[in-house]
Short mmCIF file of C-alpha atoms in Angstrom, two decimals:
data_model
loop_
_atom_site.label_atom_id
_atom_site.label_comp_id
_atom_site.label_asym_id
_atom_site.label_seq_id
_atom_site.Cartn_x
_atom_site.Cartn_y
_atom_site.Cartn_z
CA MET A 7 0.00 0.00 0.00
CA GLU A 8 1.31 3.43 -0.94
CA VAL A 9 0.14 7.03 -0.91
CA LYS A 10 0.54 8.20 -4.49
CA LYS A 11 -0.75 11.76 -4.27
CA LEU A 12 -1.68 14.32 -1.65
CA THR A 13 -3.56 17.55 -2.37
CA LEU A 14 -4.16 20.30 0.19
CA HIS A 15 -6.83 22.98 -0.18
CA ASN A 16 -6.56 26.01 2.13
CA VAL A 17 -4.50 24.07 4.66
CA GLY A 18 -1.97 26.01 6.74
CA ARG A 19 -0.05 28.33 4.42
CA PHE A 20 -1.17 26.63 1.22
CA ASP A 21 -3.99 27.73 -1.08
CA LYS A 22 -3.63 24.56 -3.14
CA LEU A 23 -0.74 22.16 -3.07
CA SER A 24 -0.47 18.86 -4.94
CA VAL A 25 2.46 16.54 -4.39
CA LEU A 26 3.36 13.09 -5.71
CA LEU A 27 5.12 10.73 -3.32
CA ALA A 28 7.80 8.09 -3.88
CA PRO A 29 8.09 5.63 -5.45
CA LEU A 30 7.59 7.42 -8.78
CA GLY A 31 7.86 5.92 -12.27
CA ASN A 32 10.45 3.19 -12.57
CA SER A 33 12.18 4.17 -9.33
CA GLU A 34 11.73 1.67 -6.51
CA ASN A 35 12.96 4.07 -3.84
CA ASN A 36 10.22 4.50 -1.26
CA VAL A 37 11.41 7.65 0.56
CA THR A 38 10.08 11.19 0.13
CA VAL A 39 11.90 14.01 1.94
CA PHE A 40 10.65 17.57 2.52
CA VAL A 41 13.18 20.31 3.32
CA GLY A 42 12.62 24.00 4.00
CA ASN A 43 12.90 26.71 6.61
CA ASN A 44 10.98 26.59 9.88
CA GLY A 45 7.39 27.65 9.24
CA SER A 46 7.51 26.74 5.56
CA GLY A 47 4.79 24.10 5.91
CA LYS A 48 6.72 20.80 6.04
CA THR A 49 5.01 19.63 9.21
CA SER A 50 1.60 20.68 7.86
CA ILE A 51 2.11 18.23 4.99
CA LEU A 52 2.91 15.35 7.34
CA LYS A 53 0.04 16.15 9.69
CA SER A 54 -2.35 16.33 6.73
CA LEU A 55 -1.23 12.86 5.66
CA ALA A 56 -1.75 11.60 9.21
CA THR A 57 -5.23 13.15 9.34
CA SER A 58 -6.30 11.49 6.08
CA LEU A 59 -4.81 8.10 6.92
CA SER A 60 -6.51 8.10 10.33
CA TRP A 61 -9.80 7.44 8.51
CA LEU A 62 -8.42 4.26 6.98
CA VAL A 63 -7.14 3.06 10.35
CA ALA A 64 -10.48 3.85 12.02
CA ARG A 65 -12.43 1.90 9.40
CA ILE A 66 -10.13 -1.09 9.59
CA GLU A 67 -10.75 -1.19 13.33
CA THR A 68 -14.54 -0.71 13.08
CA GLU A 69 -16.78 -0.65 10.02
CA LYS A 70 -18.05 2.91 10.54
CA GLY A 71 -15.10 4.28 12.48
CA ASN A 72 -14.29 8.00 12.41
CA GLY A 73 -10.79 9.33 11.94
CA THR A 74 -9.37 12.70 12.90
CA SER A 75 -10.99 15.91 11.69
CA ILE A 76 -9.06 18.85 10.27
CA PRO A 77 -8.53 21.26 13.20
CA GLU A 78 -10.26 24.58 12.61
CA PHE A 79 -7.06 26.54 13.29
CA VAL A 80 -5.40 24.71 10.38
CA ILE A 81 -7.77 26.36 7.86
CA LYS A 82 -5.88 29.11 6.06
CA ASN A 83 -6.51 32.65 7.26
CA GLY A 84 -9.16 34.36 5.18
CA LYS A 85 -10.68 31.06 4.02
CA THR A 86 -13.88 29.48 5.32
CA SER A 87 -13.04 25.81 4.70
CA ALA A 88 -10.25 23.38 3.92
CA ALA A 89 -9.86 19.90 2.45
CA ILE A 90 -7.29 17.15 2.11
CA ASP A 91 -7.42 14.78 -0.87
CA ILE A 92 -5.44 11.56 -0.77
CA ASP A 93 -4.92 8.88 -3.41
CA VAL A 94 -3.80 5.49 -2.09
CA TYR A 95 -2.62 2.61 -4.26
CA HIS A 96 -3.17 -0.94 -3.09
CA CYS A 97 -2.82 -3.91 -5.41
CA SER A 98 -5.56 -6.19 -4.12
CA GLY A 99 -5.08 -8.92 -6.72
CA SER A 100 -2.62 -9.88 -9.41
CA SER A 101 -0.51 -7.25 -11.12
CA PHE A 102 -2.26 -5.15 -13.73
CA ASP A 103 -2.77 -7.09 -16.95
CA PRO A 104 -3.97 -4.89 -19.85
CA ASP A 105 -5.21 -8.02 -21.66
CA LEU A 106 -7.48 -9.08 -18.80
CA GLU A 107 -11.04 -8.21 -19.76
CA GLY A 108 -12.88 -5.95 -17.36
CA TYR A 109 -9.81 -5.24 -15.22
CA SER A 110 -8.15 -1.85 -14.91
CA ASP A 111 -5.30 -0.69 -12.78
CA ASP A 112 -7.67 2.06 -11.63
CA ASP A 113 -9.30 -0.64 -9.49
CA ASN A 114 -6.23 -0.48 -7.26
CA TYR A 115 -6.60 3.24 -6.47
CA PHE A 116 -8.55 4.37 -3.42
CA PRO A 117 -9.10 8.15 -3.12
CA TRP A 118 -10.90 9.95 -0.33
CA THR A 119 -11.41 13.51 0.88
CA THR A 120 -11.43 14.99 4.37
CA ALA A 121 -13.07 18.44 4.59
CA ARG A 122 -13.81 20.96 7.32
CA ALA A 123 -15.59 24.33 7.39
CA LYS A 124 -15.20 26.97 10.06
CA LYS A 125 -17.95 27.08 12.64
CA GLY A 126 -20.95 28.98 11.32
CA ARG A 127 -19.60 29.04 7.75
CA LYS A 128 -20.55 27.20 4.57
CA GLY A 129 -17.80 25.05 3.18
CA GLU A 130 -16.84 24.72 -0.47
CA PHE A 131 -15.54 21.15 0.04
CA LYS A 132 -17.28 17.97 1.06
CA SER A 133 -15.87 14.92 2.83
CA ASP A 134 -16.06 11.65 0.92
CA TYR A 135 -14.58 8.53 2.53
CA TRP A 136 -15.65 5.85 0.06
CA GLY A 137 -12.02 5.03 -0.80
CA ALA A 138 -11.06 4.58 2.84
CA THR A 139 -14.14 2.47 3.44
CA ALA A 140 -13.56 0.27 0.38
CA LEU A 141 -9.89 -0.32 1.19
CA ALA A 142 -10.63 -0.98 4.87
CA ASN A 143 -13.28 -3.52 3.85
CA GLN A 144 -10.66 -5.43 1.87
CA TYR A 145 -8.45 -5.73 4.94
CA ARG A 146 -11.42 -6.63 7.15
CA THR A 147 -12.43 -9.34 4.69
CA GLN A 148 -8.90 -10.78 4.75
CA LEU A 149 -8.92 -10.86 8.55
CA THR A 150 -12.32 -12.54 8.57
CA LYS A 151 -10.99 -15.34 6.37
CA ASN A 152 -7.62 -15.56 8.11
CA ASP A 153 -7.10 -14.04 11.55
CA LYS A 154 -3.35 -13.97 10.91
CA ALA A 155 -3.58 -11.99 7.67
CA SER A 156 -1.21 -9.01 7.53
CA LEU A 157 -2.27 -5.42 8.08
CA PRO A 158 -0.39 -2.30 6.93
CA LEU A 159 1.38 -0.23 9.56
CA ILE A 160 0.38 3.43 9.49
CA ALA A 161 2.31 5.61 11.94
CA PHE A 162 3.25 9.26 12.49
CA TYR A 163 6.27 10.17 14.63
CA SER A 164 6.13 13.85 15.54
CA VAL A 165 8.82 16.02 17.12
CA GLU A 166 7.25 15.23 20.51
CA ARG A 167 8.81 11.75 20.44
CA VAL A 168 11.68 12.59 22.83
CA VAL A 169 12.49 9.76 25.25
CA ILE A 170 12.73 11.23 28.74
CA ASP A 171 12.03 8.15 30.85
CA ILE A 172 12.15 4.40 30.35
CA PRO A 173 9.45 2.90 32.58
CA LEU A 174 9.54 -0.83 33.24
CA LYS A 175 7.01 -1.09 36.04
CA ILE A 176 3.82 -1.97 34.21
CA LYS A 177 1.03 0.22 35.58
CA TYR A 178 -1.73 -1.08 33.34
CA LYS A 179 -2.34 -4.44 31.71
CA HIS A 180 -2.01 -4.15 27.94
CA THR A 181 -3.39 -6.43 25.29
CA SER A 182 -1.21 -7.60 22.41
CA LEU A 183 -3.82 -8.10 19.72
CA GLN A 184 -2.95 -7.51 16.10
CA LEU A 185 -5.03 -4.32 15.87
CA ASP A 186 -3.17 -2.96 18.90
CA GLY A 187 -0.43 -2.16 16.41
CA TYR A 188 -2.52 0.93 15.61
CA ASP A 189 -2.68 2.05 19.24
CA LYS A 190 -1.73 5.75 19.29
CA SER A 191 0.16 5.23 16.00
CA LEU A 192 -1.10 8.55 14.61
CA SER A 193 -1.38 10.56 17.81
CA LYS A 194 0.45 13.83 18.25
CA GLY A 195 3.10 12.38 20.53
CA VAL A 196 3.85 8.69 20.15
CA ASP A 197 3.89 6.95 23.52
CA PHE A 198 7.27 5.22 23.78
CA ARG A 199 6.28 4.12 27.29
CA ARG A 200 4.18 1.47 25.56
CA PHE A 201 7.22 0.18 23.64
CA PHE A 202 9.31 -0.42 26.74
CA GLU A 203 6.42 -1.96 28.69
CA TRP A 204 5.65 -4.18 25.70
CA PHE A 205 9.28 -5.28 25.55
CA ARG A 206 9.20 -6.42 29.17
CA GLU A 207 5.87 -8.20 28.75
CA ARG A 208 7.10 -10.09 25.68
CA GLU A 209 10.39 -10.98 27.38
CA ASP A 210 8.48 -12.33 30.40
CA ILE A 211 6.51 -14.56 28.02
CA GLU A 212 9.71 -15.57 26.22
CA ASN A 213 11.39 -16.52 29.51
CA GLU A 214 8.37 -18.55 30.60
CA MET A 215 8.29 -20.43 27.28
CA GLU A 216 12.01 -21.16 27.55
CA LYS A 217 11.52 -22.42 31.11
CA ARG A 218 8.83 -24.82 29.92
CA ARG A 219 11.04 -25.98 27.05
CA LEU A 220 13.88 -26.76 29.44
CA GLU A 221 11.56 -28.59 31.83
CA GLU A 222 10.32 -30.75 28.98
CA LEU A 223 13.87 -31.34 27.78
CA VAL A 224 15.05 -32.34 31.25
CA SER A 225 12.09 -34.69 31.62
CA VAL A 226 12.85 -36.38 28.30
CA GLU A 227 16.57 -36.60 29.04
CA TYR A 228 15.92 -37.97 32.52
CA ASN A 229 13.84 -40.79 31.08
CA GLU A 230 16.52 -41.49 28.48
CA PHE A 231 19.28 -41.62 31.10
CA SER A 232 17.19 -43.87 33.33
CA GLU A 233 16.95 -46.35 30.48
CA VAL A 234 20.70 -46.15 29.88
CA ASP A 235 21.42 -46.62 33.59
CA ASN A 236 19.17 -49.68 33.72
CA LEU A 237 20.93 -51.20 30.75
CA VAL A 238 24.34 -50.60 32.29
CA SER A 239 23.21 -52.12 35.59
CA LYS A 240 21.99 -55.24 33.83
CA TYR A 241 25.14 -55.35 31.76
CA GLU A 242 27.29 -55.05 34.90
CA GLY A 243 25.45 -57.77 36.76
CA LYS A 244 25.52 -60.36 34.00
CA ILE A 245 29.21 -60.24 33.09
CA ASP A 246 31.15 -61.01 36.22
CA ASP A 247 34.42 -61.48 34.47
CA LEU A 248 34.34 -57.99 32.83
CA ASP A 249 37.51 -56.05 33.62
CA LYS A 250 36.58 -53.63 36.40
CA SER A 251 38.75 -50.84 35.03
CA ASP A 252 36.92 -51.11 31.71
CA LEU A 253 33.57 -50.97 33.46
CA LYS A 254 34.64 -48.00 35.52
CA ALA A 255 35.79 -46.18 32.38
CA LEU A 256 32.44 -46.94 30.75
CA MET A 257 30.52 -45.50 33.69
CA GLU A 258 32.68 -42.36 33.77
CA LYS A 259 32.11 -41.89 30.07
CA LEU A 260 28.35 -42.15 30.51
CA GLY A 261 28.54 -39.62 33.35
CA GLU A 262 30.42 -37.17 31.18
CA MET A 263 27.85 -37.59 28.41
CA ARG A 264 25.03 -36.97 30.86
CA LYS A 265 26.70 -33.81 32.20
CA GLU A 266 27.45 -32.55 28.70
CA ARG A 267 23.85 -33.00 27.57
CA TYR A 268 22.54 -31.14 30.63
CA LEU A 269 24.93 -28.20 30.49
CA ILE A 270 25.50 -27.52 26.81
CA LYS A 271 22.51 -26.03 25.02
CA LYS A 272 22.75 -24.96 21.41
CA PRO A 273 21.68 -21.30 20.94
CA GLU A 274 19.34 -22.22 18.10
CA ASP A 275 17.47 -24.57 20.46
CA LYS A 276 16.51 -21.71 22.79
CA PHE A 277 12.95 -20.43 22.50
CA GLN A 278 12.93 -16.94 21.00
CA ASP A 279 9.91 -14.70 20.59
CA THR A 280 9.40 -13.74 16.93
CA GLN A 281 8.23 -10.23 17.76
CA LEU A 282 11.12 -9.55 20.14
CA ASN A 283 13.57 -10.89 17.58
CA ALA A 284 12.23 -8.42 15.02
CA VAL A 285 12.84 -5.54 17.42
CA ARG A 286 16.32 -6.75 18.39
CA THR A 287 17.27 -7.21 14.74
CA ALA A 288 16.00 -3.78 13.72
CA ILE A 289 17.82 -1.92 16.51
CA THR A 290 21.09 -3.79 15.97
CA THR A 291 20.87 -3.14 12.22
CA PHE A 292 20.68 0.60 12.87
CA MET A 293 23.14 0.64 15.75
CA PRO A 294 25.58 -2.29 15.38
CA GLU A 295 27.42 -1.28 18.53
CA LEU A 296 24.27 -2.07 20.57
CA THR A 297 23.61 -5.78 21.16
CA ASN A 298 21.90 -8.08 23.65
CA ILE A 299 19.00 -5.74 24.43
CA ARG A 300 17.21 -7.11 27.47
CA VAL A 301 15.41 -6.38 30.73
CA GLN A 302 17.74 -6.82 33.70
CA ARG A 303 15.81 -7.79 36.82
CA LYS A 304 18.60 -7.90 39.42
CA PRO A 305 20.02 -6.14 41.38
CA LYS A 306 17.51 -3.53 40.17
CA LEU A 307 14.95 -3.55 37.39
CA HIS A 308 16.16 -1.77 34.26
CA MET A 309 16.54 -2.17 30.51
CA ALA A 310 20.10 -3.12 29.66
CA VAL A 311 22.13 -3.25 26.48
CA ASP A 312 25.70 -4.18 25.58
CA LYS A 313 27.52 -1.29 23.91
CA ASN A 314 30.82 -2.29 22.34
CA GLY A 315 30.91 -5.27 24.69
CA LYS A 316 30.14 -3.31 27.88
CA SER A 317 26.81 -3.72 29.69
CA LEU A 318 24.94 -0.44 30.25
CA ASP A 319 21.60 0.74 31.56
CA VAL A 320 19.75 2.18 28.54
CA LEU A 321 19.31 5.41 30.53
CA GLN A 322 23.10 5.83 30.30
CA LEU A 323 22.89 6.18 26.51
CA SER A 324 22.84 9.60 24.90
CA GLN A 325 19.54 11.27 24.04
CA GLY A 326 20.19 10.55 20.37
CA GLU A 327 20.87 6.88 21.02
CA LYS A 328 17.76 6.51 23.15
CA SER A 329 15.58 8.36 20.62
CA LEU A 330 16.79 6.29 17.68
CA MET A 331 16.52 3.06 19.64
CA ALA A 332 12.94 3.87 20.67
CA LEU A 333 11.91 5.03 17.18
CA VAL A 334 13.29 1.99 15.36
CA GLY A 335 12.10 -0.35 18.11
CA ASP A 336 8.57 1.05 17.98
CA ILE A 337 8.32 0.68 14.19
CA ALA A 338 9.60 -2.91 14.43
CA ARG A 339 7.24 -3.70 17.33
CA ARG A 340 4.19 -2.51 15.41
CA LEU A 341 5.21 -4.35 12.24
CA ALA A 342 5.69 -7.55 14.26
CA MET A 343 2.25 -7.22 15.82
CA MET A 344 0.55 -6.56 12.49
CA ASN A 345 2.24 -9.37 10.56
CA PRO A 346 1.87 -12.45 12.79
CA SER A 347 2.31 -14.94 9.96
CA LEU A 348 5.40 -13.40 8.34
CA GLU A 349 8.68 -15.18 9.00
CA ASN A 350 10.35 -11.76 8.95
CA PRO A 351 7.84 -9.15 10.21
CA LEU A 352 10.26 -6.36 9.23
CA LYS A 353 9.19 -6.99 5.63
CA GLY A 354 5.64 -5.97 6.46
CA ASP A 355 3.82 -3.24 4.53
CA GLY A 356 3.38 0.25 5.92
CA ILE A 357 3.33 4.04 5.60
CA ILE A 358 5.56 5.82 8.12
CA LEU A 359 5.70 9.59 8.63
CA ILE A 360 8.61 11.08 10.61
CA ASP A 361 8.93 14.80 11.38
CA GLU A 362 12.52 16.05 11.74
CA VAL A 363 13.96 12.61 11.15
CA ASP A 364 17.46 13.86 12.06
CA MET A 365 16.43 15.11 15.52
CA HIS A 366 19.07 14.43 18.22
CA LEU A 367 21.17 12.31 15.86
CA HIS A 368 24.94 12.47 15.47
CA PRO A 369 26.03 13.48 11.92
CA GLN A 370 27.38 9.97 11.36
CA TRP A 371 23.89 8.52 11.89
CA GLN A 372 22.30 11.27 9.80
CA ARG A 373 24.39 10.14 6.84
CA SER A 374 23.18 6.54 6.98
CA LEU A 375 19.66 7.08 8.34
CA LEU A 376 17.60 6.85 5.14
CA LYS A 377 19.63 3.94 3.76
CA GLN A 378 19.14 2.07 7.03
CA LEU A 379 15.40 2.73 7.00
CA ILE A 380 15.16 1.28 3.48
CA VAL A 381 17.27 -1.77 4.32
CA THR A 382 15.57 -2.52 7.64
CA PHE A 383 11.97 -1.88 6.56
CA PRO A 384 12.08 -2.55 2.79
CA GLN A 385 8.31 -2.68 2.17
CA CYS A 386 7.44 0.53 4.04
CA GLN A 387 6.87 3.92 2.41
CA PHE A 388 8.58 6.76 4.29
CA VAL A 389 7.65 10.44 4.21
CA VAL A 390 9.99 12.55 6.32
CA THR A 391 11.13 16.12 6.95
CA THR A 392 14.67 17.23 7.78
CA HIS A 393 16.93 20.22 8.33
CA SER A 394 20.10 18.24 7.77
CA PRO A 395 22.07 18.44 4.50
CA LEU A 396 23.67 15.10 5.39
CA VAL A 397 20.32 13.27 5.31
CA ILE A 398 19.51 14.29 1.72
CA SER A 399 23.01 14.04 0.24
CA ASP A 400 23.96 10.53 1.34
CA CYS A 401 21.20 8.37 -0.11
CA LYS A 402 20.65 7.58 -3.80
CA ASN A 403 17.43 8.27 -5.71
CA ILE A 404 15.40 9.72 -2.86
CA LEU A 405 12.56 12.06 -3.88
CA THR A 406 13.29 15.47 -2.35
CA TYR A 407 11.04 18.54 -2.28
CA LEU A 408 11.93 22.08 -1.22
CA VAL A 409 9.00 23.79 0.53
CA ASP A 410 9.17 27.57 0.12
CA ASP A 411 6.77 30.49 -0.36
CA ASN A 412 3.68 28.29 -0.06
CA GLU A 413 4.91 26.12 -2.94
CA ILE A 414 7.04 23.06 -3.41
CA LYS A 415 9.79 22.35 -5.89
CA GLN A 416 11.20 18.94 -6.72
CA LEU A 417 14.98 18.98 -6.37
CA PRO A 418 17.46 17.12 -8.55
CA SER A 419 19.42 14.30 -6.95
CA LEU A 420 21.73 15.62 -4.24
CA TYR A 421 23.56 12.32 -3.79
CA GLY A 422 27.29 12.92 -3.41
CA GLU A 423 27.01 16.67 -2.83
CA ASP A 424 29.04 18.04 0.07
CA ALA A 425 27.16 19.46 3.03
CA ASN A 426 28.28 23.04 2.37
CA THR A 427 26.91 22.97 -1.17
CA VAL A 428 23.53 21.72 0.06
CA LEU A 429 23.46 24.39 2.79
CA LEU A 430 24.14 27.17 0.28
CA ARG A 431 22.12 25.99 -2.73
CA ILE A 432 19.14 24.30 -1.13
CA MET A 433 18.79 25.52 2.43
CA ASP A 434 19.87 29.10 1.78
CA THR A 435 22.19 28.96 4.77
CA GLY A 436 25.77 30.18 5.02
CA ILE A 437 28.52 27.70 5.75
CA ARG A 438 29.94 29.84 8.57
CA ASN A 439 29.01 32.59 11.03
CA ASN A 440 27.68 35.69 9.19
CA GLU A 441 29.87 38.13 11.13
CA VAL A 442 33.01 36.13 10.39
CA ASN A 443 31.94 35.76 6.78
CA GLU A 444 31.56 39.54 6.39
CA LYS A 445 35.02 40.18 7.86
CA LEU A 446 36.56 37.65 5.46
CA LYS A 447 34.84 39.39 2.54
CA ASP A 448 36.27 42.72 3.73
CA ILE A 449 39.76 41.17 3.79
CA TRP A 450 39.37 39.86 0.21
CA ASN A 451 38.21 43.31 -0.96
CA MET A 452 41.13 45.06 0.78
CA ILE A 453 43.60 42.68 -0.88
CA ASP A 454 42.00 43.31 -4.28
CA ASP A 455 42.31 47.07 -3.65
CA SER A 456 45.97 46.63 -2.62
CA ASP A 457 45.15 47.99 0.87
CA ILE A 458 47.55 45.52 2.49
CA ASN A 459 47.96 47.30 5.84
CA SER A 460 44.20 47.37 6.47
CA ALA A 461 43.91 43.74 5.40
CA LYS A 462 46.69 42.71 7.83
CA LYS A 463 45.11 44.64 10.69
CA LEU A 464 41.66 43.09 10.14
CA LEU A 465 43.24 39.66 9.76
CA GLU A 466 45.09 40.09 13.04
CA ASN A 467 41.84 41.00 14.82
CA LEU A 468 40.08 38.02 13.29
CA GLU A 469 42.85 35.66 14.43
CA GLY A 470 42.02 36.63 17.99
CA GLU A 471 38.39 35.54 17.51
CA ILE A 472 38.60 32.24 15.63
CA SER A 473 40.90 29.25 15.52
CA ALA A 474 44.38 29.91 14.14
CA SER A 475 44.06 26.69 12.14
CA ASN A 476 41.09 28.03 10.18
CA VAL A 477 41.58 27.33 6.47
CA GLU A 478 40.27 30.76 5.42
CA LEU A 479 42.82 32.53 7.64
CA ALA A 480 45.65 30.54 6.05
CA LYS A 481 44.26 31.40 2.61
CA ALA A 482 44.10 35.12 3.48
CA LYS A 483 47.73 35.12 4.69
CA LEU A 484 48.86 33.49 1.47
CA LEU A 485 46.96 36.01 -0.67
CA ILE A 486 48.45 38.92 1.29
CA PHE A 487 51.95 37.48 0.83
CA LYS A 488 51.40 37.09 -2.94
CA LYS A 489 49.97 40.59 -3.20
CA GLU A 490 52.99 42.05 -1.37
CA LEU A 491 55.37 40.27 -3.76
CA GLN A 492 53.39 41.58 -6.74
CA LEU A 493 53.42 45.17 -5.44
CA ALA A 494 57.18 45.00 -4.69
CA LYS A 495 57.88 43.72 -8.19
CA ASN A 496 55.80 46.48 -9.78
CA ASN A 497 57.64 49.11 -7.79
#
C-alpha cells in the first residue's frame, strides 16, 4: 500500500498544493523528503497525511469508524473551509494485466477527501470517505478469512517523540492483539512508554516459554538416562568377568555424556519470541554497537544493552541513542504485531511519517539514516522532513522537495554533494558565522584594492576571535603574501 498523491486545499499556508510521493515511475525508492525553513509548511504536509490516513485506520478497526478531523485553526486565514485529498494505491489482486477483460489498474486506487468548514460558515468542500471504506473492507475481509492476515502499519512520529524516561514497572495491563499495532500510532506524541512496557511483557513470556522448554527437555533426558542406567546395571550384573577398570571407564564416560547434555545447550534450540527478535534485529541493524538488548531484573529492574561489549543501563545512553533506539524499536514492534504470519515481520507493509527525522542524531547517523530505513523496513513507504544536508546528500534516488513560499519544488538528486553545497544551494544557509563571513569578505576586498595594511590589521583581529588553524585565515595570509610580492615587483 502506498500514498501516491496528496492535495491540500486552504491548509496552513497553502492555497492549493499537490504533491506526488515516492516511489515514482520506474524508481523503486520508497522515501520522500521535505526540506525547508521553519514555518515553511513541512510539518503541515505530514500532519495532513496523518489526518487522512486516520480514517483508513479507524475503518479497519470498526466498520463505521471515524478518523481525525481537520482542526479549525489549520484552515488558512481568510478562508472558510479546507480539504485534504489523498490517493492510495493498493494492489488487491494480481498485477495489472492490460489483456485481462474488465480489469483496470484504476481498481487499485482508493481516493478519499477529508473536509472541514469553520464554525458557522458554509464550506466549499465535502468529505467523501468511500475510498477509505472500500480499502478498509478489503483488509477486514482478509482478517475474517484468516485471523493472521497481515495489516499495513500506518504511523506518524512527531517532534514530541523525545524519550525522557524508560518505565519498566507496568502500571496497566495491555493487550497484544494484532489491531493494537494501531494504538496511538497517529497521535500527536507517540507513547514510547508502551514500547518499553511491551518489551518487558514479551520478554516475560519468552522466559516462561524457555523455562517450559527446558523442563520438557530435562524430563525427556531424565527418562533417556534412566533407560541407559538400567541397561548398564543389567550389563554389569551379567558379566562377572568384565575387567573392572573397563567398566569404571564406561561408567565415567556415561557420566560425562550426561553432564554434557545437561549443560551444553545450542543457541538455536533456545525459544525466541518472533516479535522480540524483530525488534532486536531492527535496533542492531541501525546501531551495530548495541547488542543483547534485554530487561535486567537484578540487582535492580532496568533495561540493559551491551555497547561495544560493555553492559549499560539504557538510561546511560545519549539522548540521540535513546531516541533512535525507541523510534526503530517502535516501528519494528508494530510491524511484528501486524504481521503475525510473516517469517520476517520487518518486511511488512506500511506508511511511516517522521517529522525532523534527524532530531538528536549524530552526523554519522544522519548520513546513513535513510539507507538504514530502506534496508531494515524494505516494504514501508517513508515520508519525512529534515533540516540536515547530510540526510539528503547521502542516499541515492530519494525524492526530495523544497518547501518555500507556499509552494514546493522537486529537487534534482543531491547524492554525493558536500554538506556546504547543500546548505548554500538548497537551504539558503551560510557555511559559517555571518559576522566572520563579512570580515573575510572585507579582507578579500582590501587585498583586491591593494590595501595591504588594512587587510593585515583586520586579519590580526580576526585571528584573535577564531581558531588559528582556520583554512580561510591561512588562505588570506597566502593572498596577502602574494599581493605584497606583486606590489614590490611592480615598484
